[in-house]
Coordinates of C-alpha atoms in Angstrom, one line a residue:
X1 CA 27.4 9.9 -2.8
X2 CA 30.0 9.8 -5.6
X3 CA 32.3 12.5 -3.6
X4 CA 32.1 9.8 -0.3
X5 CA 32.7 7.1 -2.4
X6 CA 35.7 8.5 -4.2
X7 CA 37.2 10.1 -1.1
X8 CA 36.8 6.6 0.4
X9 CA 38.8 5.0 -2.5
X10 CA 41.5 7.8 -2.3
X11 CA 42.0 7.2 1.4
X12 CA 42.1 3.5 1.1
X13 CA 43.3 2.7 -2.1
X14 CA 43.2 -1.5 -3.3
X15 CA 40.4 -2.0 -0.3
X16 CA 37.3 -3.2 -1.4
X17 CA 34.4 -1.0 -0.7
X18 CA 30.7 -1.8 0.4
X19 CA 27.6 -0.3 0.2
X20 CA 24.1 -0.3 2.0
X21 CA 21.5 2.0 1.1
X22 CA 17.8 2.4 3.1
X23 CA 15.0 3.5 2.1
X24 CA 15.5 7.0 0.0
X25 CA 18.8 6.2 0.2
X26 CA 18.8 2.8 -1.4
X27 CA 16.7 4.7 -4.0
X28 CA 19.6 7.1 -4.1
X29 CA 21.8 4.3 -4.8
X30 CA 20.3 2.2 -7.4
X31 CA 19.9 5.5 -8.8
X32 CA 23.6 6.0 -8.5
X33 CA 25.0 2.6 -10.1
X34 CA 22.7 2.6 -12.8
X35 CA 22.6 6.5 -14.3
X36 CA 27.2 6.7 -13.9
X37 CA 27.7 3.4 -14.3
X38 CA 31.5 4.1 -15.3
X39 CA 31.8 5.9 -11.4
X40 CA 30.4 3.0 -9.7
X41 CA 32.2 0.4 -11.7
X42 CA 34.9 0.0 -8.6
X43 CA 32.6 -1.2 -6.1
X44 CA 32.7 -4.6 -4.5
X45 CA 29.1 -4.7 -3.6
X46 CA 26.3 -2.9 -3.1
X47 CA 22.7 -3.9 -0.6
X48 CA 19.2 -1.8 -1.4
X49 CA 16.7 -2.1 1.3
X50 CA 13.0 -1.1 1.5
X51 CA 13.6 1.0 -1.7
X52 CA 11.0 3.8 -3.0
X53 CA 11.7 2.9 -6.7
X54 CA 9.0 5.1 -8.5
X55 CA 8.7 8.2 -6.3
X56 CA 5.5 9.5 -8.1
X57 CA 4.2 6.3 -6.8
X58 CA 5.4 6.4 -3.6
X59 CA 4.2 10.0 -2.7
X60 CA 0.8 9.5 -3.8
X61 CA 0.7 6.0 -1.9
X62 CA 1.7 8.3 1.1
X63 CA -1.4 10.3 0.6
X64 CA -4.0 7.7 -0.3
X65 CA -3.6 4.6 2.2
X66 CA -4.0 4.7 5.4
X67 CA -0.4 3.9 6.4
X68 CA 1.0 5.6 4.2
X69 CA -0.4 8.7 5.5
X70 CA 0.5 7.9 9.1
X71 CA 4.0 7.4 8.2
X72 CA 3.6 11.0 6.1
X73 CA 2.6 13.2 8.7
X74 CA 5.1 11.9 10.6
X75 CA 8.0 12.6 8.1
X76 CA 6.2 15.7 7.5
X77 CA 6.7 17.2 10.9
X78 CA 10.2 16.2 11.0
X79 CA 10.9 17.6 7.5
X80 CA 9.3 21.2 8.9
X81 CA 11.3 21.1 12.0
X82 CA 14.3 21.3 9.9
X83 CA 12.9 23.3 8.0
X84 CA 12.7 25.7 10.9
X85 CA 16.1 25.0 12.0
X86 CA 17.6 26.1 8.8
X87 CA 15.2 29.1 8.0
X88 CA 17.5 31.9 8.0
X89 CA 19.5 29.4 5.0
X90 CA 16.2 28.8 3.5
X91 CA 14.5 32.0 3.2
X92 CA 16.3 33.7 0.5
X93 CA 16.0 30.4 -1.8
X94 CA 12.4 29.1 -1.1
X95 CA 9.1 30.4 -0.1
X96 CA 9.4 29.7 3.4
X97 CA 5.6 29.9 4.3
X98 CA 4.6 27.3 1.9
X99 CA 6.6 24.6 3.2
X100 CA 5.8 25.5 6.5
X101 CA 2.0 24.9 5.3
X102 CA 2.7 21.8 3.5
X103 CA -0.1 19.3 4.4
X104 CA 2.1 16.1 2.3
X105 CA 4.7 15.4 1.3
X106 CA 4.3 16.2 -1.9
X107 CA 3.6 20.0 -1.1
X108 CA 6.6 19.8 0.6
X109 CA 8.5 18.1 -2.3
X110 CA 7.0 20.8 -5.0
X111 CA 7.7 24.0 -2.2
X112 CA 11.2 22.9 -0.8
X113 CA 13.0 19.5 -2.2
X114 CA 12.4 20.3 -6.1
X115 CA 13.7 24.0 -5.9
X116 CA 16.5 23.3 -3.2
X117 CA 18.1 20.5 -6.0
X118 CA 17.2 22.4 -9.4
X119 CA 14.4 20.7 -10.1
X120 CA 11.0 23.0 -11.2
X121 CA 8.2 20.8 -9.9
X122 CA 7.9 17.8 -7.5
X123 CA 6.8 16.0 -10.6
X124 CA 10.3 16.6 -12.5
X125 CA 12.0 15.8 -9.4
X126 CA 9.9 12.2 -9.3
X127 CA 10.8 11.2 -12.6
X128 CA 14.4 12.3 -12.7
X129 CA 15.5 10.6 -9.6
X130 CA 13.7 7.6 -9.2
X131 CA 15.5 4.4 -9.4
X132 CA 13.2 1.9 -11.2
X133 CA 14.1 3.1 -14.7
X134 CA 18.2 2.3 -14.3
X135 CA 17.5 -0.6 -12.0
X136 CA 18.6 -2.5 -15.6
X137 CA 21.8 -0.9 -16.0
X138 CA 23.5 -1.4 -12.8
X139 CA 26.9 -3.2 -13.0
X140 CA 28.2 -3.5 -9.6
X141 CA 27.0 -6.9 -7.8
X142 CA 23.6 -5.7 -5.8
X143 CA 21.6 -7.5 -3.3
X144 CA 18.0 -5.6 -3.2
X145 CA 15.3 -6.3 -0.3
X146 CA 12.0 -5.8 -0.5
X147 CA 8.9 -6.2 1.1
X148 CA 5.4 -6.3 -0.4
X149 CA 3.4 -5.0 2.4
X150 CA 6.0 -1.8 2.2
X151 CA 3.8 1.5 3.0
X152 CA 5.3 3.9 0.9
X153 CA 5.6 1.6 -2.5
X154 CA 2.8 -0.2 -4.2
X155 CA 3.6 -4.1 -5.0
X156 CA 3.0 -3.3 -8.8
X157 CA 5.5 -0.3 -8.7
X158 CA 8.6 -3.0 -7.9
X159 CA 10.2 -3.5 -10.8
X160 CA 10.9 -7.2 -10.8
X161 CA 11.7 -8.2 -14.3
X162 CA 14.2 -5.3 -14.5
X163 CA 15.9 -6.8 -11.4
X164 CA 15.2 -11.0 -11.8
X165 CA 16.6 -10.0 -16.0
X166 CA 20.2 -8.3 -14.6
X167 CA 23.0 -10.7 -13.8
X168 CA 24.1 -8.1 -11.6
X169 CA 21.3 -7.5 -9.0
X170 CA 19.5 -10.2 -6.9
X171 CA 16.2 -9.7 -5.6
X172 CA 14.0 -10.8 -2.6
X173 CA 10.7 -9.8 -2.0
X174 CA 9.1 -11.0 1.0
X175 CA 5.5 -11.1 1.4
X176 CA 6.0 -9.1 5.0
X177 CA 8.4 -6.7 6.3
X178 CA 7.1 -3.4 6.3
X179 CA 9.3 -0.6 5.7
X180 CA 13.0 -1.7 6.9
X181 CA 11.4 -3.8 8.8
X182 CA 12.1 -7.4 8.7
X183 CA 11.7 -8.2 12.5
X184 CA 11.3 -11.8 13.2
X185 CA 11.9 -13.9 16.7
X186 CA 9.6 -13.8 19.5
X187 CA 9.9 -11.4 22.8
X188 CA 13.4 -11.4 23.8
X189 CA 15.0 -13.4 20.7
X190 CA 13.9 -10.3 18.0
X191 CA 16.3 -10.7 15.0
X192 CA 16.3 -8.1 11.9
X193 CA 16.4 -9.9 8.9
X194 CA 17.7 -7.6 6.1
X195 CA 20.5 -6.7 8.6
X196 CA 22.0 -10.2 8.5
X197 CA 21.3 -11.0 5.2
X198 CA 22.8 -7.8 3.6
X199 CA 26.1 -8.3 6.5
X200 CA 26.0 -12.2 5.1
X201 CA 26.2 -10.9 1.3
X202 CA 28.4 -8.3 1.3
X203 CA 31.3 -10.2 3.6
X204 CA 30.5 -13.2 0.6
X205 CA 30.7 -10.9 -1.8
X206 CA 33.7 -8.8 -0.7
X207 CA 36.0 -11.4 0.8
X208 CA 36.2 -12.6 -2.5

């Protein structure tokens, strides 16, 4: 992220520069403006949606609930398929077999994401790149969206005071929504929330 955004200032220098994160994403930007604060400091603004802010909590919400474990397997099998792809990459840095036979994703975090980014358990990896504990310590203005109802993030895990306490950030959670979700309008009139509302803050935000 860091090399994007500085090769986007290089090639357009003066222009202000926005950013929208989903999902892991978002977490990987939160994570971003609040842990090098002094990188991010020339961003206009920044949106967050459907963030996984405590990834412990998040992976074992994907294994406990019913939802979450639909939504799981499904990122499982796509996870192994790449896997797959990229085998003959893969093989001489992880064991290959084990996350193949990953049954969550948290196998597949401990056998393939923790070793692949230098981390030496999925636990490590959890804690070290989660968002919720720099959430306080972002600088740049930040719009974050968030539903309750999310699958993958319990309510309690959203940290609220860190967000409604800094001047910087703005926060909405939304009793519904799902996971970037935020579908409203009837059959033929569907609308995506988050969509509009991060376009409506970052051109607010940025055209001043």
């Amino acid at each position: 992220l860091a090399f994007v955004l500085e090769h986007l200032r290089e090639r357009h220098p003066g222009r202000p520069i926005g950013v929208i994160g989903f999902s892991l994403g978002g977490n990987v930007l939160l994570r971003f403006l609040g842990a090098r604060e002094a990188e991010a400091r020339f961003l206009g603004a920044c949106v967050a949606i459907s963030v996984p802010f405590d990834l412990e909590a998040g992976a074992r919400m994907l294994e406990e609930t019913r939802a979450g474990r639909f939504y799981g397997n499904y990122f499982l099998r796509s996870l192994k398929g790449k896997a797959r792809a990229k085998q003959r990459i893969l093989a001489p840095v992880v064991d290959l077999a084990r996350v193949l036979g990953a049954r969550t994703i948290r196998e597949f975090d401990e056998a393939a994401t923790a070793p692949l980014h230098g981390f030496p358990s999925a636990e490590e990896y959890y804690r070290e790149a989660s968002s919720a504990p720099v959430v306080s310590r972002v600088r740049v203005p930040t719009l974050i969206l968030h539903a309750a109802d999310d699958p993958f993030l319990p309510p309690e895990a959203i940290p609220r005071k860190d967000i409604d306490r800094n001047p910087w950030t703005l926060g909405a959670v939304t009793p519904r929504g799902g996971h970037v979700g935020f579908v409203e309008g009837g059959s033929g009139a569907t609308r995506f929330w988050a969509e509009r509302e991060a376009a409506r803050y970052l051109g607010e935000v940025l055209g001043r």
